[in-house]
């Protein structure tokens, strides 16, 4: 059983194979929070089944594609999964700049709205000698990897801490324009999986005492493993 996401669906299939008398070995490669897509009422069942993966007879090999998720899972379960970075070699492209004055602004569903585009264009109007032009990728628009690698650079405003587009472009040696570290922290913890509002991602596996975290929210944990409202 090859598992990515949602993990809850993978656990359901594994339990089904056990009930059919043919338990499947499991290879899990996770890139999003464990409880992503898990209905709130099924969280206790999720933890019960997930805990079985670490038994001696489970035949399960698990890894994550980013360090943040590895640490998040360690906080939730006490098990630190190995980190294996995604490479995106399947794109089979390498940076080959042809549009020297063009920068591709990658889509960012949570941040790259029309207002950002307008603000950037107005800013550049005050710098007529600026040598680069920005092409914004529309939300429904797709671009072949080969064409993306032909731009002078790609501007990324990540809405996620493990964006596959980053791995793909980085592996192709495409120059990336990204926010500063301070801005990145603000963006990643404001929306998405690392948001402080995503209570289900902070749920603790029953029986596990999470390590001390200086900035954790005490009311996010309960003895049942289900966060409070």
Coordinates of N, CA and C in Angstrom, one line a residue:
X1 N 0.8 -1.2 0.0 CA 0.0 0.0 0.0 C 0.9 1.2 0.0
X2 N 0.9 2.0 -1.1 CA 1.6 3.2 -1.2 C 0.8 4.4 -0.7
X3 N 1.2 5.1 0.3 CA 0.4 6.1 0.9 C 1.0 7.5 0.9
X4 N 0.2 8.5 0.5 CA 0.6 9.9 0.5 C -0.4 10.6 1.4
X5 N -1.5 11.0 0.8 CA -2.5 11.8 1.6 C -3.9 11.5 0.9
X6 N -5.0 11.6 1.7 CA -4.9 11.8 3.2 C -4.5 10.5 3.9
X7 N -3.8 10.6 5.0 CA -3.3 9.4 5.7 C -4.5 8.6 6.2
X8 N -5.6 9.3 6.6 CA -6.8 8.6 7.1 C -7.3 7.6 6.1
X9 N -7.3 8.0 4.8 CA -7.8 7.1 3.8 C -6.9 5.9 3.7
X10 N -5.5 6.1 3.8 CA -4.6 5.0 3.7 C -4.8 4.0 4.9
X11 N -5.1 4.5 6.1 CA -5.3 3.7 7.2 C -6.6 2.9 7.1
X12 N -7.6 3.5 6.4 CA -8.8 2.7 6.2 C -8.6 1.6 5.3
X13 N -7.8 1.8 4.2 CA -7.5 0.7 3.3 C -6.7 -0.4 3.9
X14 N -5.8 0.0 4.8 CA -4.9 -1.0 5.5 C -5.8 -1.8 6.4
X15 N -6.7 -1.2 7.2 CA -7.6 -1.9 8.1 C -8.5 -2.9 7.3
X16 N -8.9 -2.5 6.1 CA -9.8 -3.3 5.2 C -9.0 -4.6 4.8
X17 N -7.7 -4.4 4.4 CA -6.9 -5.5 4.0 C -6.7 -6.5 5.2
X18 N -6.6 -6.0 6.4 CA -6.5 -6.8 7.6 C -7.7 -7.6 7.8
X19 N -8.9 -7.0 7.6 CA -10.2 -7.7 7.8 C -10.4 -8.8 6.8
X20 N -9.8 -8.6 5.6 CA -9.9 -9.5 4.5 C -8.9 -10.7 4.6
X21 N -8.1 -10.6 5.7 CA -7.1 -11.6 5.9 C -5.8 -11.5 5.1
X22 N -5.6 -10.4 4.4 CA -4.5 -10.1 3.6 C -3.8 -8.8 3.9
X23 N -3.3 -8.7 5.1 CA -2.7 -7.4 5.5 C -1.6 -6.9 4.6
X24 N -1.7 -5.7 4.1 CA -0.7 -5.1 3.2 C 0.4 -4.4 3.9
X25 N 1.6 -4.6 3.4 CA 2.7 -3.7 3.9 C 2.5 -2.3 3.4
X26 N 3.0 -1.3 4.1 CA 2.7 0.1 3.8 C 3.9 0.9 3.6
X27 N 4.0 1.7 2.5 CA 5.0 2.6 2.3 C 4.4 4.0 2.3
X28 N 4.7 4.8 3.3 CA 4.1 6.1 3.5 C 5.1 7.2 3.3
X29 N 4.8 8.2 2.4 CA 5.6 9.3 2.1 C 4.7 10.5 2.3
X30 N 4.9 11.2 3.4 CA 3.9 12.2 3.8 C 4.5 13.6 3.5
X31 N 3.6 14.5 3.1 CA 3.9 15.9 2.8 C 3.0 16.9 3.5
X32 N 1.9 16.4 4.0 CA 1.0 17.3 4.7 C 0.7 16.8 6.1
X33 N 0.0 17.6 6.9 CA -0.2 17.2 8.3 C -1.0 15.9 8.4
X34 N -0.7 15.1 9.4 CA -1.3 13.7 9.5 C -2.8 13.7 9.4
X35 N -3.4 14.7 10.1 CA -4.9 14.7 10.3 C -5.6 15.5 9.1
X36 N -4.8 15.9 8.1 CA -5.4 16.6 7.0 C -6.5 15.7 6.4
X37 N -7.7 16.2 6.3 CA -8.8 15.4 5.6 C -9.5 14.4 6.5
X38 N -9.1 14.3 7.8 CA -9.7 13.4 8.7 C -10.9 14.0 9.4
X39 N -12.1 13.5 9.3 CA -13.3 14.0 10.0 C -13.0 14.1 11.5
X40 N -13.4 15.2 12.1 CA -13.2 15.4 13.6 C -13.6 14.2 14.4
X41 N -14.8 13.6 14.1 CA -15.3 12.6 14.9 C -14.6 11.3 14.8
X42 N -13.7 11.2 13.8 CA -12.9 10.0 13.5 C -11.5 10.1 14.0
X43 N -11.1 11.2 14.7 CA -9.8 11.4 15.2 C -9.3 10.3 16.1
X44 N -10.1 9.9 17.1 CA -9.7 8.8 18.0 C -9.4 7.5 17.3
X45 N -10.2 7.2 16.3 CA -10.0 6.0 15.5 C -8.7 6.1 14.6
X46 N -8.5 7.3 14.1 CA -7.3 7.6 13.4 C -6.0 7.3 14.2
X47 N -6.0 7.8 15.4 CA -4.8 7.6 16.3 C -4.7 6.1 16.7
X48 N -5.8 5.4 16.9 CA -5.7 4.0 17.2 C -5.0 3.2 16.1
X49 N -5.4 3.5 14.9 CA -4.9 2.8 13.7 C -3.5 3.3 13.3
X50 N -3.2 4.5 13.5 CA -1.9 5.0 13.2 C -0.9 4.5 14.2
X51 N -1.2 4.3 15.4 CA -0.3 3.8 16.4 C 0.1 2.3 16.0
X52 N -0.7 1.6 15.4 CA -0.4 0.2 15.0 C 0.7 0.2 14.0
X53 N 1.0 1.3 13.3 CA 2.0 1.2 12.2 C 3.4 1.1 12.8
X54 N 3.5 1.3 14.1 CA 4.9 1.3 14.8 C 5.1 -0.1 15.5
X55 N 4.1 -1.0 15.4 CA 4.2 -2.3 16.0 C 5.2 -3.2 15.2
X56 N 5.8 -4.2 15.8 CA 6.8 -5.0 15.2 C 6.3 -5.8 13.9
X57 N 4.9 -6.0 13.9 CA 4.4 -6.8 12.8 C 3.7 -5.9 11.8
X58 N 3.8 -4.6 11.9 CA 3.1 -3.7 11.0 C 3.6 -3.7 9.5
X59 N 4.9 -4.0 9.3 CA 5.5 -3.9 8.0 C 5.2 -2.6 7.3
X60 N 5.5 -1.5 8.0 CA 5.3 -0.2 7.5 C 6.6 0.7 7.5
X61 N 6.9 1.3 6.4 CA 8.0 2.2 6.3 C 7.5 3.6 6.0
X62 N 7.8 4.6 6.9 CA 7.2 5.9 6.8 C 8.3 7.0 6.7
X63 N 8.0 8.0 6.0 CA 9.0 9.1 5.8 C 8.2 10.4 5.5
X64 N 8.8 11.6 5.6 CA 8.2 12.8 5.2 C 9.1 13.5 4.2
X65 N 8.5 14.5 3.5 CA 9.3 15.2 2.5 C 9.8 16.5 3.0
X66 N 9.6 16.8 4.3 CA 10.1 18.1 4.9 C 10.3 18.0 6.4
X67 N 11.3 18.7 6.9 CA 11.7 18.6 8.3 C 10.6 19.1 9.2
X68 N 9.9 20.2 8.8 CA 8.8 20.7 9.7 C 7.8 19.6 10.0
X69 N 7.3 18.9 9.0 CA 6.4 17.9 9.2 C 6.9 16.8 10.1
X70 N 8.2 16.4 9.9 CA 8.8 15.4 10.7 C 8.8 15.8 12.2
X71 N 9.1 17.1 12.5 CA 9.0 17.5 13.8 C 7.6 17.7 14.4
X72 N 6.7 18.0 13.5 CA 5.3 18.1 13.9 C 4.7 16.7 14.3
X73 N 5.1 15.7 13.5 CA 4.7 14.3 13.8 C 5.3 13.9 15.1
X74 N 6.6 14.2 15.3 CA 7.3 13.9 16.6 C 6.5 14.5 17.8
X75 N 6.1 15.8 17.6 CA 5.4 16.4 18.7 C 4.1 15.7 19.0
X76 N 3.4 15.3 18.0 CA 2.1 14.7 18.1 C 2.1 13.2 18.6
X77 N 3.2 12.5 18.2 CA 3.2 11.1 18.4 C 4.4 10.5 19.2
X78 N 5.5 11.3 19.3 CA 6.7 10.8 19.9 C 7.6 10.0 18.9
X79 N 7.1 9.9 17.7 CA 7.9 9.2 16.7 C 8.4 10.2 15.6
X80 N 9.7 10.2 15.4 CA 10.3 11.1 14.5 C 10.6 10.4 13.2
X81 N 9.8 10.7 12.1 CA 10.0 10.0 10.9 C 11.2 10.6 10.1
X82 N 11.9 9.8 9.4 CA 13.0 10.3 8.6 C 12.5 11.3 7.5
X83 N 13.4 12.2 7.2 CA 13.1 13.2 6.2 C 13.8 12.9 4.9
X84 N 13.1 12.7 3.8 CA 13.6 12.4 2.5 C 13.1 13.5 1.5
X85 N 13.9 14.4 1.1 CA 13.5 15.6 0.3 C 13.0 15.1 -1.0
X86 N 11.9 15.8 -1.5 CA 11.5 15.5 -2.8 C 12.4 16.2 -3.8
X87 N 12.6 15.6 -5.0 CA 13.5 16.2 -6.0 C 12.9 16.6 -7.3
X88 N 11.8 16.1 -7.6 CA 11.1 16.5 -8.8 C 11.9 16.2 -10.1
X89 N 12.7 15.1 -10.1 CA 13.5 14.8 -11.3 C 12.6 14.3 -12.4
X90 N 11.4 14.0 -12.1 CA 10.5 13.5 -13.2 C 10.2 14.6 -14.2
X91 N 10.5 15.9 -13.9 CA 10.3 17.0 -14.8 C 11.2 16.9 -16.0
X92 N 12.4 16.3 -15.8 CA 13.4 16.1 -16.8 C 13.8 17.4 -17.5
X93 N 13.8 18.5 -16.8 CA 14.2 19.8 -17.3 C 15.3 20.4 -16.5
X94 N 16.1 21.3 -17.2 CA 17.2 22.0 -16.5 C 17.1 23.5 -16.9
X95 N 17.4 24.3 -16.0 CA 17.4 25.8 -16.3 C 18.0 26.1 -17.6
X96 N 17.3 26.7 -18.5 CA 17.8 27.1 -19.8 C 17.1 28.5 -20.2
X97 N 17.7 29.6 -19.6 CA 17.1 30.9 -19.8 C 17.1 31.4 -21.2
X98 N 15.9 31.7 -21.7 CA 15.7 32.3 -23.0 C 15.0 33.6 -23.0
X99 N 14.1 33.8 -22.0 CA 13.4 35.0 -21.8 C 14.1 35.8 -20.7
X100 N 15.2 36.4 -21.1 CA 16.1 37.0 -20.1 C 15.5 38.1 -19.3
X101 N 14.5 38.8 -19.9 CA 14.0 39.9 -19.2 C 12.6 39.6 -18.5
X102 N 12.2 38.3 -18.5 CA 11.0 37.9 -18.0 C 11.1 37.1 -16.7
X103 N 10.3 37.5 -15.7 CA 10.3 36.7 -14.5 C 8.9 36.1 -14.3
X104 N 8.8 34.8 -14.1 CA 7.5 34.2 -14.0 C 7.1 34.2 -12.5
X105 N 5.9 34.8 -12.3 CA 5.4 34.9 -10.9 C 4.4 33.7 -10.7
X106 N 4.9 32.7 -9.9 CA 4.1 31.5 -9.8 C 2.8 31.8 -9.0
X107 N 1.8 31.0 -9.3 CA 0.5 31.1 -8.7 C 0.7 30.9 -7.2
X108 N -0.1 31.6 -6.4 CA -0.1 31.5 -5.0 C -1.6 31.7 -4.5
X109 N -2.4 30.7 -4.4 CA -3.8 30.8 -4.2 C -4.2 31.7 -2.9
X110 N -3.3 31.7 -1.9 CA -3.7 32.4 -0.7 C -3.2 33.8 -0.6
X111 N -2.2 34.2 -1.5 CA -1.6 35.5 -1.4 C -1.5 36.3 -2.7
X112 N -1.3 35.7 -3.8 CA -1.1 36.4 -5.1 C -2.4 36.8 -5.7
X113 N -3.1 37.8 -5.1 CA -4.3 38.3 -5.7 C -4.1 39.4 -6.7
X114 N -5.1 39.9 -7.3 CA -5.0 41.0 -8.3 C -4.4 42.3 -7.6
X115 N -4.7 42.5 -6.3 CA -4.2 43.6 -5.6 C -2.7 43.6 -5.5
X116 N -2.1 42.4 -5.3 CA -0.6 42.3 -5.3 C 0.0 42.6 -6.7
X117 N -0.7 42.1 -7.7 CA -0.2 42.4 -9.1 C -0.3 43.9 -9.4
X118 N -1.4 44.5 -9.0 CA -1.5 45.9 -9.2 C -0.5 46.7 -8.5
X119 N -0.2 46.4 -7.2 CA 0.8 47.1 -6.4 C 2.2 46.9 -7.0
X120 N 2.5 45.7 -7.4 CA 3.8 45.5 -8.0 C 4.0 46.3 -9.3
X121 N 3.0 46.3 -10.2 CA 3.1 47.1 -11.4 C 3.2 48.6 -11.1
X122 N 2.4 49.1 -10.2 CA 2.5 50.5 -9.9 C 3.9 50.9 -9.3
X123 N 4.4 50.0 -8.5 CA 5.8 50.2 -7.9 C 6.8 50.3 -9.0
X124 N 6.7 49.4 -10.0 CA 7.6 49.3 -11.1 C 7.5 50.5 -12.1
X125 N 6.3 51.2 -12.1 CA 6.1 52.4 -12.9 C 7.1 53.5 -12.4
X126 N 7.4 53.5 -11.2 CA 8.3 54.5 -10.6 C 9.8 54.2 -10.9
X127 N 10.1 53.0 -11.5 CA 11.4 52.6 -11.8 C 11.5 52.2 -13.3
X128 N 11.3 53.1 -14.1 CA 11.3 52.8 -15.6 C 12.5 52.1 -16.1
X129 N 13.6 52.2 -15.4 CA 14.9 51.6 -15.9 C 15.0 50.2 -15.4
X130 N 14.0 49.7 -14.6 CA 14.1 48.3 -14.0 C 14.2 47.3 -15.2
X131 N 15.1 46.4 -15.2 CA 15.4 45.6 -16.4 C 14.5 44.4 -16.5
X132 N 13.6 44.1 -15.5 CA 12.8 42.8 -15.6 C 11.3 43.1 -15.7
X133 N 10.6 42.2 -16.4 CA 9.2 42.3 -16.4 C 8.6 41.0 -15.7
X134 N 7.5 41.2 -15.1 CA 6.9 40.0 -14.4 C 5.6 39.5 -15.1
X135 N 5.6 38.2 -15.3 CA 4.4 37.6 -15.9 C 3.8 36.7 -14.8
X136 N 2.5 37.1 -14.5 CA 1.8 36.4 -13.4 C 1.1 35.2 -14.0
X137 N 1.3 34.0 -13.4 CA 0.6 32.8 -13.8 C -0.8 32.8 -13.2
X138 N -1.8 32.7 -14.0 CA -3.2 32.8 -13.5 C -3.5 31.5 -12.7
X139 N -4.5 31.6 -11.9 CA -4.9 30.5 -11.0 C -5.3 29.2 -11.8
X140 N -5.9 29.4 -12.9 CA -6.4 28.2 -13.7 C -5.4 28.0 -14.9
X141 N -4.3 28.7 -14.9 CA -3.4 28.5 -16.0 C -2.3 27.6 -15.7
X142 N -1.8 26.8 -16.6 CA -0.7 25.8 -16.4 C 0.4 26.2 -17.4
X143 N 1.6 25.8 -17.0 CA 2.8 26.1 -17.8 C 3.7 24.8 -17.8
X144 N 4.1 24.4 -19.0 CA 5.0 23.2 -19.0 C 6.3 23.5 -18.3
X145 N 6.9 22.5 -17.7 CA 8.1 22.7 -16.9 C 9.2 23.3 -17.8
X146 N 9.3 22.9 -19.0 CA 10.3 23.3 -20.0 C 10.2 24.8 -20.2
X147 N 9.0 25.3 -20.3 CA 8.8 26.8 -20.4 C 9.1 27.5 -19.2
X148 N 8.7 27.0 -18.0 CA 9.0 27.6 -16.7 C 10.5 27.8 -16.6
X149 N 11.3 26.8 -17.0 CA 12.7 26.8 -16.9 C 13.4 27.8 -17.9
X150 N 12.6 28.4 -18.8 CA 13.2 29.3 -19.8 C 13.1 30.7 -19.4
X151 N 12.4 31.0 -18.3 CA 12.3 32.4 -17.8 C 13.6 32.7 -17.0
X152 N 13.9 34.0 -16.9 CA 15.1 34.5 -16.2 C 15.1 34.0 -14.8
X153 N 13.9 34.0 -14.1 CA 13.8 33.5 -12.8 C 12.3 33.2 -12.5
X154 N 12.0 32.6 -11.4 CA 10.6 32.4 -11.0 C 10.4 33.0 -9.6
X155 N 9.4 33.8 -9.4 CA 9.1 34.4 -8.1 C 8.1 33.5 -7.4
X156 N 8.4 33.1 -6.2 CA 7.5 32.2 -5.4 C 7.1 32.9 -4.2
X157 N 5.8 32.9 -3.9 CA 5.2 33.4 -2.7 C 4.5 32.2 -2.0
X158 N 5.2 31.4 -1.3 CA 4.7 30.1 -0.9 C 3.5 30.2 0.0
X159 N 2.5 29.4 -0.3 CA 1.3 29.3 0.7 C 1.4 28.1 1.5
X160 N 2.5 27.3 1.4 CA 2.7 26.1 2.1 C 4.2 25.9 2.4
X161 N 4.5 25.3 3.5 CA 5.9 25.1 3.9 C 6.7 24.0 3.1
X162 N 5.9 23.2 2.3 CA 6.6 22.2 1.5 C 5.9 22.1 0.1
X163 N 6.1 23.2 -0.6 CA 5.4 23.4 -1.9 C 6.2 22.5 -2.9
X164 N 5.5 21.6 -3.6 CA 6.1 20.7 -4.5 C 6.7 21.5 -5.7
X165 N 6.1 22.7 -6.0 CA 6.6 23.5 -7.1 C 8.0 24.0 -6.7
X166 N 8.3 24.2 -5.4 CA 9.6 24.7 -5.0 C 10.6 23.5 -5.3
X167 N 10.3 22.3 -4.9 CA 11.2 21.2 -5.1 C 11.5 21.0 -6.5
X168 N 10.5 21.1 -7.4 CA 10.6 20.9 -8.8 C 11.5 21.9 -9.5
X169 N 11.2 23.2 -9.2 CA 12.0 24.3 -9.8 C 13.4 24.3 -9.2
X170 N 13.6 24.1 -7.9 CA 14.9 24.1 -7.3 C 15.8 23.0 -7.9
X171 N 15.2 21.8 -8.1 CA 16.0 20.7 -8.7 C 16.4 20.9 -10.1
X172 N 15.6 21.8 -10.8 CA 15.9 22.1 -12.2 C 16.9 23.3 -12.2
X173 N 17.4 23.8 -11.1 CA 18.4 24.9 -11.0 C 17.8 26.2 -11.5
X174 N 16.5 26.4 -11.4 CA 15.9 27.6 -11.8 C 16.1 28.6 -10.6
X175 N 16.6 29.8 -10.9 CA 16.7 30.9 -9.9 C 15.4 31.2 -9.3
X176 N 15.3 31.3 -8.0 CA 14.0 31.5 -7.3 C 14.1 32.8 -6.5
X177 N 13.1 33.7 -6.7 CA 12.9 34.9 -5.9 C 11.9 34.6 -4.9
X178 N 12.3 34.7 -3.6 CA 11.4 34.3 -2.5 C 11.4 35.4 -1.4
X179 N 10.4 35.4 -0.5 CA 10.4 36.4 0.6 C 11.6 36.1 1.5
X180 N 11.9 37.2 2.3 CA 12.9 37.0 3.4 C 12.4 36.0 4.4
X181 N 13.3 35.6 5.3 CA 13.0 34.6 6.3 C 11.9 35.1 7.2
X182 N 12.0 36.4 7.6 CA 11.0 37.0 8.5 C 9.6 37.0 7.9
X183 N 9.5 37.3 6.6 CA 8.2 37.3 5.9 C 7.7 35.9 5.7
X184 N 8.6 35.0 5.4 CA 8.2 33.6 5.2 C 7.6 33.1 6.5
X185 N 8.1 33.4 7.7 CA 7.5 32.9 8.9 C 6.1 33.4 9.1
X186 N 5.9 34.7 8.7 CA 4.6 35.3 8.9 C 3.6 34.7 7.9
X187 N 4.0 34.4 6.7 CA 3.1 33.8 5.7 C 2.7 32.4 6.1
X188 N 3.7 31.6 6.4 CA 3.4 30.2 6.6 C 2.6 29.9 7.9
X189 N 2.7 30.8 8.9 CA 2.0 30.6 10.1 C 0.7 31.3 10.2
X190 N 0.4 32.1 9.1 CA -0.9 32.8 9.0 C -2.0 32.0 8.4
X191 N -1.6 31.2 7.4 CA -2.6 30.4 6.7 C -2.1 29.0 6.5
X192 N -3.0 28.1 6.1 CA -2.6 26.8 5.8 C -2.3 25.8 6.9
X193 N -1.5 24.8 6.7 CA -1.3 23.7 7.7 C -0.6 24.2 9.0
X194 N 0.2 25.2 8.9 CA 0.9 25.6 10.1 C 0.2 26.7 10.8
X195 N -1.0 27.1 10.4 CA -1.8 28.2 11.0 C -2.1 27.8 12.4
X196 N -2.1 28.8 13.3 CA -2.5 28.5 14.7 C -3.9 28.2 14.8
X197 N -4.7 28.5 13.8 CA -6.1 28.2 13.8 C -6.5 26.8 13.5
X198 N -5.5 26.0 13.0 CA -5.8 24.6 12.6 C -5.6 23.7 13.8
X199 N -6.7 23.6 14.6 CA -6.6 22.9 15.8 C -6.4 21.4 15.6
X200 N -6.9 20.8 14.6 CA -6.8 19.4 14.4 C -5.4 19.0 14.1
X201 N -4.6 19.9 13.6 CA -3.2 19.5 13.3 C -2.4 19.5 14.6
X202 N -3.0 20.0 15.7 CA -2.2 20.0 17.0 C -2.7 18.9 17.9
X203 N -3.6 18.0 17.4 CA -4.1 16.9 18.2 C -2.9 16.0 18.6
X204 N -3.0 15.4 19.8 CA -1.9 14.6 20.3 C -2.4 13.1 20.4
X205 N -1.6 12.2 20.0 CA -1.9 10.8 20.0 C -2.1 10.4 21.5
X206 N -3.2 9.8 21.9 CA -3.5 9.3 23.3 C -2.3 8.5 23.8
X207 N -1.9 8.8 25.0 CA -0.8 8.0 25.7 C 0.5 8.7 25.5
X208 N 0.6 9.7 24.6 CA 1.9 10.4 24.4 C 1.9 11.7 25.0
X209 N 3.0 12.0 25.7 CA 3.2 13.3 26.4 C 4.1 14.1 25.5
X210 N 3.6 15.2 24.8 CA 4.4 16.0 23.9 C 5.5 16.7 24.6
X211 N 6.7 16.9 23.9 CA 7.8 17.6 24.5 C 7.4 19.1 24.8
X212 N 8.1 19.7 25.7 CA 7.9 21.1 26.0 C 8.1 22.0 24.8
X213 N 7.2 22.8 24.5 CA 7.3 23.8 23.4 C 7.0 25.2 23.9
X214 N 8.0 26.1 23.8 CA 7.9 27.4 24.5 C 6.6 28.1 24.1
X215 N 6.2 28.0 22.8 CA 5.1 28.8 22.4 C 3.8 28.0 22.1
X216 N 3.7 26.8 22.6 CA 2.5 26.0 22.4 C 1.3 26.6 23.1
X217 N 0.2 26.3 22.6 CA -1.1 26.7 23.3 C -1.6 25.6 24.1
X218 N -1.6 25.8 25.4 CA -2.0 24.8 26.4 C -3.3 24.2 26.1
X219 N -4.3 25.0 25.7 CA -5.6 24.5 25.5 C -5.8 23.7 24.2
X220 N -4.8 23.5 23.4 CA -4.9 22.7 22.2 C -4.9 21.2 22.5
X221 N -4.5 20.8 23.7 CA -4.4 19.4 24.0 C -5.4 19.0 25.1
X222 N -5.9 17.8 25.0 CA -6.7 17.2 26.0 C -6.3 15.8 26.2
X223 N -6.8 15.1 27.3 CA -6.4 13.7 27.5 C -6.9 12.8 26.5
X224 N -7.9 13.2 25.7 CA -8.5 12.3 24.7 C -7.8 12.4 23.4
X225 N -6.8 13.3 23.3 CA -6.1 13.5 22.1 C -6.9 14.4 21.1
X226 N -8.0 14.9 21.5 CA -8.8 15.8 20.6 C -8.7 17.2 21.1
X227 N -8.3 18.2 20.3 CA -8.2 19.5 20.8 C -9.5 20.2 21.1
X228 N -9.5 21.1 22.0 CA -10.7 21.9 22.4 C -11.0 22.9 21.3
X229 N -12.3 23.4 21.4 CA -12.7 24.3 20.4 C -12.1 25.7 20.6

